[in-house]
Coordinates of C-alpha atoms and ligand atoms in Angstrom, one line a residue:
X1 CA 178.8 118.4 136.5
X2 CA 178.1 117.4 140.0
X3 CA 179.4 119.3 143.3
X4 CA 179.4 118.5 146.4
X5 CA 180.5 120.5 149.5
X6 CA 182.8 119.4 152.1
X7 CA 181.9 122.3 154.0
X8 CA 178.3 121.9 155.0
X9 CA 179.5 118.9 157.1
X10 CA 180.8 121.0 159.4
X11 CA 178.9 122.6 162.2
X12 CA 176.1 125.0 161.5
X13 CA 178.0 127.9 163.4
X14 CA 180.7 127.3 160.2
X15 CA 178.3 129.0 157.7
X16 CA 174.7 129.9 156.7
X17 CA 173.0 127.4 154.4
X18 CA 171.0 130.4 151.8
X19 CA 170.6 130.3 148.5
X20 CA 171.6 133.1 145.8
X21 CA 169.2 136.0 145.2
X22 CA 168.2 135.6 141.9
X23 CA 168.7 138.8 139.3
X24 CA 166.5 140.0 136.6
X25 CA 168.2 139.5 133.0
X26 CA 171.4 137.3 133.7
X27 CA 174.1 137.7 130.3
X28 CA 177.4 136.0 130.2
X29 CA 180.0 138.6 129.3
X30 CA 183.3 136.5 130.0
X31 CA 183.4 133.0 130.4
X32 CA 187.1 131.7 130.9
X33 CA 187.3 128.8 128.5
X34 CA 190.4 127.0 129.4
X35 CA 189.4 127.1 132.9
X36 CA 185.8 125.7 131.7
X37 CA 187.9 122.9 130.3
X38 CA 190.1 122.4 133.5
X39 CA 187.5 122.2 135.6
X40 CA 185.4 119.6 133.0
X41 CA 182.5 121.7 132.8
X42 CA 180.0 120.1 130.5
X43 CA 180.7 121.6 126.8
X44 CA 177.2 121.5 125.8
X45 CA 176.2 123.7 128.5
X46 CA 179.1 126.0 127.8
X47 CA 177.8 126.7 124.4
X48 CA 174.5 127.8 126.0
X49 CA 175.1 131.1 127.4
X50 CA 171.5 131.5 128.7
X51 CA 171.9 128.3 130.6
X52 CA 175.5 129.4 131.6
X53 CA 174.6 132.6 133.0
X54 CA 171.2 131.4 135.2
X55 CA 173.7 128.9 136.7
X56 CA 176.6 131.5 137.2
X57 CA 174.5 134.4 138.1
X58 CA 172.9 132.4 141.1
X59 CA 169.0 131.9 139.5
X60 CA 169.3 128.1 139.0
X61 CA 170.9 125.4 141.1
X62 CA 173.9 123.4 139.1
X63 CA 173.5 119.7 140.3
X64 CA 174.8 118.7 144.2
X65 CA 175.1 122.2 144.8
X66 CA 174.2 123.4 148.3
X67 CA 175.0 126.9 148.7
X68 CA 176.7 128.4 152.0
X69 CA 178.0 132.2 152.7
X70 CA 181.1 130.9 154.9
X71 CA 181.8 132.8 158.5
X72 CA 184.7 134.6 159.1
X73 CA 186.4 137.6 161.0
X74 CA 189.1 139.5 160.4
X75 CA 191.7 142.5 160.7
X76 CA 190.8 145.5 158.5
X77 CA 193.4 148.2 158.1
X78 CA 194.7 146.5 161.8
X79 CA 191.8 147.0 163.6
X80 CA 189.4 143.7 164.6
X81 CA 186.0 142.8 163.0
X82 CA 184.6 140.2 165.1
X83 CA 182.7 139.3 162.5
X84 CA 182.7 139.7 158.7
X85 CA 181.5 136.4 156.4
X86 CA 180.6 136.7 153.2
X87 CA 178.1 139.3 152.9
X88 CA 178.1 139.2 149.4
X89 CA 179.5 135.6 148.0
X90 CA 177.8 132.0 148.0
X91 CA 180.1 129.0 148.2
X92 CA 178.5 127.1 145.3
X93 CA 180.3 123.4 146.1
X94 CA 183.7 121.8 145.1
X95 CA 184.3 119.6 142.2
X96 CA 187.5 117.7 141.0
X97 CA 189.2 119.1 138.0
X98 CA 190.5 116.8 135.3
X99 CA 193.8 116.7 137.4
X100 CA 192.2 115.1 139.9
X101 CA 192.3 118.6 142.3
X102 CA 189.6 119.6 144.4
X103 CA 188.2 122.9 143.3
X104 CA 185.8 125.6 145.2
X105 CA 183.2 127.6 142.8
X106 CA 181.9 130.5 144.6
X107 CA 179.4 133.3 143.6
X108 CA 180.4 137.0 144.0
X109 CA 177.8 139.4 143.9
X110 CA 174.8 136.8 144.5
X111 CA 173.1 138.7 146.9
X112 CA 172.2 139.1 151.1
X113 CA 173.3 136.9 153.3
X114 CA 173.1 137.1 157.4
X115 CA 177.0 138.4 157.2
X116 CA 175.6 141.5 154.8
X117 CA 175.5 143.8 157.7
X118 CA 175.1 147.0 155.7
X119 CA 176.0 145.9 152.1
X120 CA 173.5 144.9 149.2
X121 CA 174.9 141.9 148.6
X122 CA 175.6 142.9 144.8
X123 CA 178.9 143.9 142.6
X124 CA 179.5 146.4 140.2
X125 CA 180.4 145.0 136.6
X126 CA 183.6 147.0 136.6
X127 CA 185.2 145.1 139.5
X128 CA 184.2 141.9 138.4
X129 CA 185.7 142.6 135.0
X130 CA 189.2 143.8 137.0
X131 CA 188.8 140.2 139.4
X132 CA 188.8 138.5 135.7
X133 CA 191.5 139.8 134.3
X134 CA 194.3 140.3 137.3
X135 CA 193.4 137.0 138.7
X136 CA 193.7 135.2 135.1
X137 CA 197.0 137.8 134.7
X138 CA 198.3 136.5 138.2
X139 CA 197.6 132.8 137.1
X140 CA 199.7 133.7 133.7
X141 CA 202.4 134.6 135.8
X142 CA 203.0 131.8 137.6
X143 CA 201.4 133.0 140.9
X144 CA 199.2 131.1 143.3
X145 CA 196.1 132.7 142.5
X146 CA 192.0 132.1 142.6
X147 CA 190.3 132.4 139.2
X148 CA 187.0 133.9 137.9
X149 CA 185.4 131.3 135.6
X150 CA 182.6 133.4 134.5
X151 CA 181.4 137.3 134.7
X152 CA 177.8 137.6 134.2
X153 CA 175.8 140.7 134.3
X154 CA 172.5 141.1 136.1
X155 CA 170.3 143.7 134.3
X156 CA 170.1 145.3 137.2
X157 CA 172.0 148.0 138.7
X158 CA 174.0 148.7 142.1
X159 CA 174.1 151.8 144.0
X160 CA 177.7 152.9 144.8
X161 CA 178.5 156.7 144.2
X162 CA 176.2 156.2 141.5
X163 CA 174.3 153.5 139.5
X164 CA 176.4 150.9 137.9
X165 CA 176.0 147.7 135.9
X166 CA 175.8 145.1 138.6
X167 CA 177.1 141.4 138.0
X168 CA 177.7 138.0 139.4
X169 CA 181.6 136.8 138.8
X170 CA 182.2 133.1 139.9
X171 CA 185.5 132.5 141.6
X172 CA 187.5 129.5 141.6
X173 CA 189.6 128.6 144.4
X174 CA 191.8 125.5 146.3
X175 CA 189.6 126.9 149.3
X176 CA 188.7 129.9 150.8
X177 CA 189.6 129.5 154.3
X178 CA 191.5 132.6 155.3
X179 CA 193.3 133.5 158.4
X180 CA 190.0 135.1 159.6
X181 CA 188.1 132.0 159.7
X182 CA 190.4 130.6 162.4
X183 CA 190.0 134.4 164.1
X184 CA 186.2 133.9 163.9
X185 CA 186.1 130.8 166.2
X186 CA 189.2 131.4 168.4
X187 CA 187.3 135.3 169.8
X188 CA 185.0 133.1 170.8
X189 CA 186.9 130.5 172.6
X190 CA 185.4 128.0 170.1
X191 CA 188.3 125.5 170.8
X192 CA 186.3 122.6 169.3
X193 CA 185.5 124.4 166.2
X194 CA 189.1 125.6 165.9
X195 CA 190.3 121.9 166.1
X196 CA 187.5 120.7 163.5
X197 CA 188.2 123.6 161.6
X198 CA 192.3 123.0 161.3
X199 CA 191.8 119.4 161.0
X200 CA 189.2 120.2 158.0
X201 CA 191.9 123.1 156.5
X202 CA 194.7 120.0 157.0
X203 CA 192.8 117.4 155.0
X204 CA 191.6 119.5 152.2
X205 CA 194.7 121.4 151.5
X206 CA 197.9 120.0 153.1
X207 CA 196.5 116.1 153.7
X208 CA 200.7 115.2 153.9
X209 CA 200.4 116.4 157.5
X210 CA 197.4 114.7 158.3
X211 CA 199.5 111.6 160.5
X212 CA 202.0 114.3 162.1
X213 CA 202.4 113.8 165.6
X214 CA 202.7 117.5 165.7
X215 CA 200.3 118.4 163.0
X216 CA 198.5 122.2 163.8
X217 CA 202.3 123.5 164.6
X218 CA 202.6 121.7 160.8
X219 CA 199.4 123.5 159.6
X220 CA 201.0 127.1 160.5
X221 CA 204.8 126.6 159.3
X222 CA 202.9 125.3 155.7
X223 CA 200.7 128.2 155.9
X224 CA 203.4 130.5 156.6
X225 CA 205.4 128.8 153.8
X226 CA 203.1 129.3 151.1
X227 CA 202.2 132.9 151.9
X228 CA 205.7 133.6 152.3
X229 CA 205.8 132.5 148.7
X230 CA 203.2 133.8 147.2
X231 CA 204.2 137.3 149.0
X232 CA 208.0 137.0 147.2
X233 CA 205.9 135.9 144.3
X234 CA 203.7 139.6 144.3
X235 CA 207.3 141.5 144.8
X236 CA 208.6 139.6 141.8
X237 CA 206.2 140.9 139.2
X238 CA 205.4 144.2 141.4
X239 CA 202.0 143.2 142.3
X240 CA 200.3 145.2 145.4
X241 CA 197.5 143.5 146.7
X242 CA 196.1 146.6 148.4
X243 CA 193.7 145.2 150.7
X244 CA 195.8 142.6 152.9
X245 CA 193.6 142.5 155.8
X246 CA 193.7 138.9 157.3
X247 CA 190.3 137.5 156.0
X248 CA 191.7 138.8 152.9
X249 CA 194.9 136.2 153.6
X250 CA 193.9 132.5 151.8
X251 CA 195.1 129.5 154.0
X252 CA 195.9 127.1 151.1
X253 CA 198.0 130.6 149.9
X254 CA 196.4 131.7 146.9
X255 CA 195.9 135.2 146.3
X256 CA 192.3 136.4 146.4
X257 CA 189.9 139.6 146.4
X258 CA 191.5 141.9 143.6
X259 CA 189.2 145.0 144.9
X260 CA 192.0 147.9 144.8
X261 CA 195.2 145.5 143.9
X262 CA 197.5 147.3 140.9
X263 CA 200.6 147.2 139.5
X264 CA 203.4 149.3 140.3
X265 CA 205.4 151.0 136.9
X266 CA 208.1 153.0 138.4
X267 CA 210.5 151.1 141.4
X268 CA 208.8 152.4 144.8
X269 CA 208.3 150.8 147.9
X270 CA 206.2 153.3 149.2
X271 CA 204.1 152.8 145.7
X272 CA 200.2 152.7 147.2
X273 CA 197.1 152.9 144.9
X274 CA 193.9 152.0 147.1
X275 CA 191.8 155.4 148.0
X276 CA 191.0 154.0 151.3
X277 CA 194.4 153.3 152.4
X278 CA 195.8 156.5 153.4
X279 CA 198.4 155.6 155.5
X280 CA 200.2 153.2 153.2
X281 CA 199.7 150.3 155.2
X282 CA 199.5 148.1 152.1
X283 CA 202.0 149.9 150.1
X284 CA 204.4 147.8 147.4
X285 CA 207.8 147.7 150.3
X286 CA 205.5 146.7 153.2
X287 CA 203.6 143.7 151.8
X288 CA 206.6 141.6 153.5
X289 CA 205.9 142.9 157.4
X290 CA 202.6 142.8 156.9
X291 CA 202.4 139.1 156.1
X292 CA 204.7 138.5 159.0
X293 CA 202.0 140.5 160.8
X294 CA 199.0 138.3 159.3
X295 CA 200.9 135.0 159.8
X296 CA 201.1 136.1 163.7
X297 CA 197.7 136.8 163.9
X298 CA 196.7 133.2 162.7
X299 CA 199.4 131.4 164.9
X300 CA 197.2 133.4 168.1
X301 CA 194.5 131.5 166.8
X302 CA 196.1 128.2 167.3
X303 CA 197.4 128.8 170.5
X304 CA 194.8 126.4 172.3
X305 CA 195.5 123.5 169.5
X306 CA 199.6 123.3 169.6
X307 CA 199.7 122.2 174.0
X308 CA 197.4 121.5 176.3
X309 CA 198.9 124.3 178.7
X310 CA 198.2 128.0 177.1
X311 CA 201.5 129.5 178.0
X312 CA 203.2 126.4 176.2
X313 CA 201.1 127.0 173.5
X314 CA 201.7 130.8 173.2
X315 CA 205.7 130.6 173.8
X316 CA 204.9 127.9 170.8
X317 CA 203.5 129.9 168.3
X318 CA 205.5 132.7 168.9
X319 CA 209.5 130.9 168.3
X320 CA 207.2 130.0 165.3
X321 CA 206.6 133.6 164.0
X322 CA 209.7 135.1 165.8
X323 CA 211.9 133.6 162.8
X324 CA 209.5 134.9 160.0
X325 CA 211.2 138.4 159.5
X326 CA 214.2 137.4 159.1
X327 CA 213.2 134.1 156.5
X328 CA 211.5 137.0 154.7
X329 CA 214.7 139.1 154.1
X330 CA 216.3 136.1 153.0
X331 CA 213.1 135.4 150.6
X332 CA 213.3 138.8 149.4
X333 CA 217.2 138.9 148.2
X334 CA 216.9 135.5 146.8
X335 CA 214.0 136.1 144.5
X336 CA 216.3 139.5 143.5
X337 CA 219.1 138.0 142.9
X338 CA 217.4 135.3 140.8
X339 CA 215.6 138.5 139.0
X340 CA 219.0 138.9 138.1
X341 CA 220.2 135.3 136.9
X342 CA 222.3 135.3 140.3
X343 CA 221.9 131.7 141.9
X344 CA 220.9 131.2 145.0
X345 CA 223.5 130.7 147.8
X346 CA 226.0 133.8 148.2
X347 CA 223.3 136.3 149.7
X348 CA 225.7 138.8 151.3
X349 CA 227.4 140.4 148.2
X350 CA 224.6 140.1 145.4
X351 CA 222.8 142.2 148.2
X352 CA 225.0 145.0 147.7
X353 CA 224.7 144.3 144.1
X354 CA 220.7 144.0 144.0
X355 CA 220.8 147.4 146.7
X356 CA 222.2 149.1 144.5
X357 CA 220.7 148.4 141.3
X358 CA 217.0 149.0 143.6
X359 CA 218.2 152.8 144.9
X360 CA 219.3 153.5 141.5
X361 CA 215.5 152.2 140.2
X362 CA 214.0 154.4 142.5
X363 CA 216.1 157.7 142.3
X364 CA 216.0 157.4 138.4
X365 CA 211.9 156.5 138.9
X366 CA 212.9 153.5 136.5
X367 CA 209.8 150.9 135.2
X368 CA 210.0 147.8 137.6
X369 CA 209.4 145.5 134.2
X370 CA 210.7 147.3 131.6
X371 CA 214.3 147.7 133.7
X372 CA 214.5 143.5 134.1
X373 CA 213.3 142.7 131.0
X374 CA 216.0 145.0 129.8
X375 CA 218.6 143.3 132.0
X376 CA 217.0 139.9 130.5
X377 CA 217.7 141.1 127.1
X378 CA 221.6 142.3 127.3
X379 CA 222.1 138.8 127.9
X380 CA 221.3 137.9 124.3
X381 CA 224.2 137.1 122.1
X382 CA 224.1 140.7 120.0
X383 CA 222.3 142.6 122.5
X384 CA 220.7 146.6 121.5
X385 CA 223.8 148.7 122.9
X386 CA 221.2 151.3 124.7
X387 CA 219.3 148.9 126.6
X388 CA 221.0 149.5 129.7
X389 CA 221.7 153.5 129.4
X390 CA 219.2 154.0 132.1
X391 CA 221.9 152.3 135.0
X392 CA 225.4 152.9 136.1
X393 CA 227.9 151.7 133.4
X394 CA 230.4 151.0 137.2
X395 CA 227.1 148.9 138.0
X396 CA 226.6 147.0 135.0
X397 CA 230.3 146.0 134.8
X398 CA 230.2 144.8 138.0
X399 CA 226.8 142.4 137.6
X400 CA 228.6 140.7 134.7
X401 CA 231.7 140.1 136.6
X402 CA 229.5 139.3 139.3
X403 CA 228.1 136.4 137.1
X404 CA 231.1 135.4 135.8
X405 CA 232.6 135.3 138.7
X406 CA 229.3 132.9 140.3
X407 CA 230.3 130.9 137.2
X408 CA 227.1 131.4 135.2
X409 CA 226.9 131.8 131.5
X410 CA 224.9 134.8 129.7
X411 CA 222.8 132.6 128.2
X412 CA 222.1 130.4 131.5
X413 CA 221.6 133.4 133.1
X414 CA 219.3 135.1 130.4
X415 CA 217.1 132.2 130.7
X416 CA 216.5 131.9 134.2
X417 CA 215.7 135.6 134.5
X418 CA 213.3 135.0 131.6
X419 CA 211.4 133.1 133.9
X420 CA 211.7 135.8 136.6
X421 CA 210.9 138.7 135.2
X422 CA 207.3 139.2 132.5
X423 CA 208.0 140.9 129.8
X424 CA 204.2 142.1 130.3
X425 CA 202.2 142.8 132.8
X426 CA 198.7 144.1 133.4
X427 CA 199.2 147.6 133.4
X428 CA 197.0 149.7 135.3
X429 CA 196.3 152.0 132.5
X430 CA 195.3 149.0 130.0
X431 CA 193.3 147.0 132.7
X432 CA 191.0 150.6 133.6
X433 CA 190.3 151.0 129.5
X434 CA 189.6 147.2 128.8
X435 CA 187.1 147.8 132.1
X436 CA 185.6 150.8 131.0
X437 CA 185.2 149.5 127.5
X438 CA 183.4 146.2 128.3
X439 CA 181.2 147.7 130.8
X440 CA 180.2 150.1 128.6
X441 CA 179.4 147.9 125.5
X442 CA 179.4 144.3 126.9
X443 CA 181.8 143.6 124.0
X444 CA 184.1 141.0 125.7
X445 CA 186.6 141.0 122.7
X446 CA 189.1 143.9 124.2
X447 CA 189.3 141.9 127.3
X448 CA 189.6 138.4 126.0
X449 CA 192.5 140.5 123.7
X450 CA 194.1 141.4 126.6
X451 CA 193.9 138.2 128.1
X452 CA 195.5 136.3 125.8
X453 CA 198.6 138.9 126.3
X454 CA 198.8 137.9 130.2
X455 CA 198.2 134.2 129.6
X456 CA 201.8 134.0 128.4
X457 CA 203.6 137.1 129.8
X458 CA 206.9 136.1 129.8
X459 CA 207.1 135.6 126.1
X460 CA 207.2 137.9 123.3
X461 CA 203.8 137.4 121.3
X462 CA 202.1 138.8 118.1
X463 CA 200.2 141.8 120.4
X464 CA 202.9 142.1 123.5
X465 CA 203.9 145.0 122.3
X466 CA 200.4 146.7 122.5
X467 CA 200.5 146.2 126.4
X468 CA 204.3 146.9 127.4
X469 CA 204.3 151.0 127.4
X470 CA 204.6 152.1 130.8
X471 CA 201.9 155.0 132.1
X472 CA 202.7 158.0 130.3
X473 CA 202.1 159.8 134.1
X474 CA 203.8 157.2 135.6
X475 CA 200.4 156.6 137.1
X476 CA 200.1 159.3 139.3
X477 CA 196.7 160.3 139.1
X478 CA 196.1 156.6 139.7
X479 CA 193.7 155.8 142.4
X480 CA 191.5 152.1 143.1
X481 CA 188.8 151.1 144.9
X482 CA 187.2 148.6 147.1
X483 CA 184.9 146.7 145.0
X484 CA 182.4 147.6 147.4
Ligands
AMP501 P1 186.2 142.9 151.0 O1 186.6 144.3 151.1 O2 185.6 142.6 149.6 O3 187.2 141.9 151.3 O4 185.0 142.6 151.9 C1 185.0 142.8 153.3 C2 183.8 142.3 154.0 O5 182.7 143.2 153.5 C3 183.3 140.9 153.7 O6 182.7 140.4 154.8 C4 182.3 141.1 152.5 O7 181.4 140.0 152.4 C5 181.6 142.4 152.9 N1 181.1 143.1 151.8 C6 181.8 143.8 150.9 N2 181.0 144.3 150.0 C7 179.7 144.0 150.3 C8 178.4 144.2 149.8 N3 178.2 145.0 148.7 N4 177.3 143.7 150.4 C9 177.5 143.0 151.5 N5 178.7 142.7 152.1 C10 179.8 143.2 151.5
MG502 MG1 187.4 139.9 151.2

């Protein structure tokens, strides 16, 4: 395994060359295997732990490896942080994956860097665990997604509220640009770095648009396209990121930092987890304007790169954003009418349909899984008569006529939904016990149990059923935290 890193070829103000802080008594505790394999690591040193865990807790160098803590800035909560970086991560290098794909390994946890501020530089073993499993859930699920290849845990402990088990998790990602890396260099006028810096984000991860005549206007409509995605993609499977300030917002739209994310059980747009966000901000229903809201910010940043004269540039950027509500709305009826075997095209009356179904969900406090996996399942030949005793008979007639009438067969239907809807998800009450369990015996086999649930969430497996029950509060007592 040789990295190399595309990234310390940009300018010094891009990054700060420092190495990992090593820890005292590095363990693997999870090692993701069929990402090991994707990415080619070496087998023999895969059956080394030892050797695994001084590479992926940041004591030894892998080969090639030059080790940067990237600069950024960003918007927290809506209000600007000049400057954030990674205070607490190490950009390890990029190799190719056996498809050929370029992918980033980056240490989380590894220690100080001159973007620390405050911080200690370290993790806590529970949040690494929880950026394990929802990130290798999300990537079950279909969703764009970073990856943690390996947890390891230090031997030493972090101070939060109290001590905890600290550890190093190693992240896996397309890149790790973010909307906050352009905000770094455009508050400080940095026109040359912006430039090198979309021209970099261009080649690495949309290198089609490299020739365009028009190519940074290209950079932010692809940008915006795949967040747009991967935002419908969250609402899909009731995902809520929880923390969606804009150095938390991937350009090559992945998802990424799964500090306070959860899952929402019971239909509710207003559905918010994170302790820290006591306004709602983040909540389920608003992850739509706020990506909007994030997608504006980065298109201020190009403002100097899309004309030559400023208020050409600005009146650019925002016709460019101006149209991203409404593509949104349109985003967000089409993935729910596919959630229920609807095709696209005839958005005006599966909206009443899908509007009404959703109010019904909410006044009834109805699971967000369980109801379309339900709908999924009346579709089979000799359905279970009760399965749909939770919604209006008057509504359920009119879905099926509503199909028939679009011309799509139950089965057809039934199996596109299948691929909408999980049957399982990670549950908040089942990712918290595997969590607490490892932590506190370092016995991976709960979590690896779990995992091999999420890989393949859409079908029916051997131990499903062990992960499908809902909260039994409907996870109202439920509260996350920032992995900090
Ligand atoms: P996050 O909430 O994880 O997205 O982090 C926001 C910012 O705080 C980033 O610049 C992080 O690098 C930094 N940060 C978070 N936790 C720590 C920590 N324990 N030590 C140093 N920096 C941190
Ligand atoms: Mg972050």
């Amino acid at each position: 395994m040789q990295l190399t890193n595309s990234y310390a070829d940009l300018p010094p103000r891009f990054y700060q060359r420092i190495a990992p802080t090593p820890v005292r008594d590095p363990q693997t505790l999870l090692l993701n295997e069929p990402l090991a394999r994707e990415l080619g690591l070496d087998p023999e040193l895969l059956a080394q732990p030892d050797r695994l865990a001084a590479y992926f807790a940041g004591n030894e160098t892998l080969p090639g490896s030059q080790p940067l803590a990237l600069a950024y800035a960003g918007h927290q909560f809506g209000g600007f942080s000049p400057q954030l970086g990674d205070g607490r991560a190490h950009l390890l290098g990029e190799l190719l994956d056996r498809d050929g794909a370029r992918r980033e390994l980056q240490l989380k946890g590894s220690g100080r860097t001159a973007f620390s501020r405050g911080g200690d530089g370290r993790c806590a073993l529970g949040p690494a665990i929880r950026e394990f499993v929802m990130s290798e859930a999300m990537y079950g699920l279909n969703i764009a997604t970073t990856r943690s290849l390996v947890v390891v845990s230090t031997g030493e402990p972090v101070f939060r509220e109290t001590a905890l088990p600290g550890a190093v998790v190693t992240r896996v990602a397309r890149s790790h640009l973010r909307v906050g890396t352009f905000q770094y260099f455009a508050v400080r006028r940095d026109v040359d770095a912006l430039r090198r810096l979309a021209d970099y984000a261009i080649e690495r991860l949309y290198p089609e648009l490299r020739d365009g005549t028009d190519r940074y206007m290209a950079l932010l409509e692809a940008v915006i396209a795949a967040q747009l995605e991967l935002v419908m993609d969250w609402m899909r499977v009731g995902f809520i990121h929880g923390v969606m300030n804009t150095d938390n917002t991937t350009i090559s739209g992945e998802t990424i930092d799964f500090g306070p994310c959860a899952m929402m059980s019971a239909y509710d747009p207003k559905a918010v987890f994170s302790s820290i966000d006591r306004m709602g901000r983040y909540a389920f229903g608003n992850q739509p304007a706020i990506i909007a809201w994030n997608m504006a910010r980065l298109a201020e940043t190009l403002v100097p790169l899309l004309d030559d004269d400023e208020d050409r540039g600005l009146e650019r950027a925002q016709q460019c954003i101006a149209g991203v509500p409404e593509r949104l709305d349109d985003a967000w009826h089409t993935m729910m009418a596919r959630k229920l075997g609807l095709p696209d095209g005839e958005a005006e009356e599966d909206r009443v349909l899908t509007g009404a179904l959703l109010t019904r969900m909410h006044s009834e406090q109805l699971d967000y899984t369980i109801t379309f996996d339900r709908l999924t399942r009346a579709l089979a030949p000799d359905p279970e008569p009760t399965l749909l005793a939770a919604l209006e008979p008057r509504w359920v007639e009119s879905w099926r006529a509503r199909l028939a009438a679009r011309g799509v067969e139950p089965a057809r239907a039934r199996e596109a939904m299948r691929r909408q809807n999980p049957v399982v998800i990670p549950r908040n009450h089942h990712v918290e016990a595997v969590i607490e369990y490892t932590t506190r015996t370092g016995d991976p086999s709960r979590a690896q149990a779990l995992l091999e649930v999420l890989r393949d969430p859409y079908t029916v497996g051997a131990a499903t059923a062990e992960y499908q029950d809902p909260p039994e509060d409907g996870d109202r007592d439920y509260v996350t935290f920032c992995g900090t």
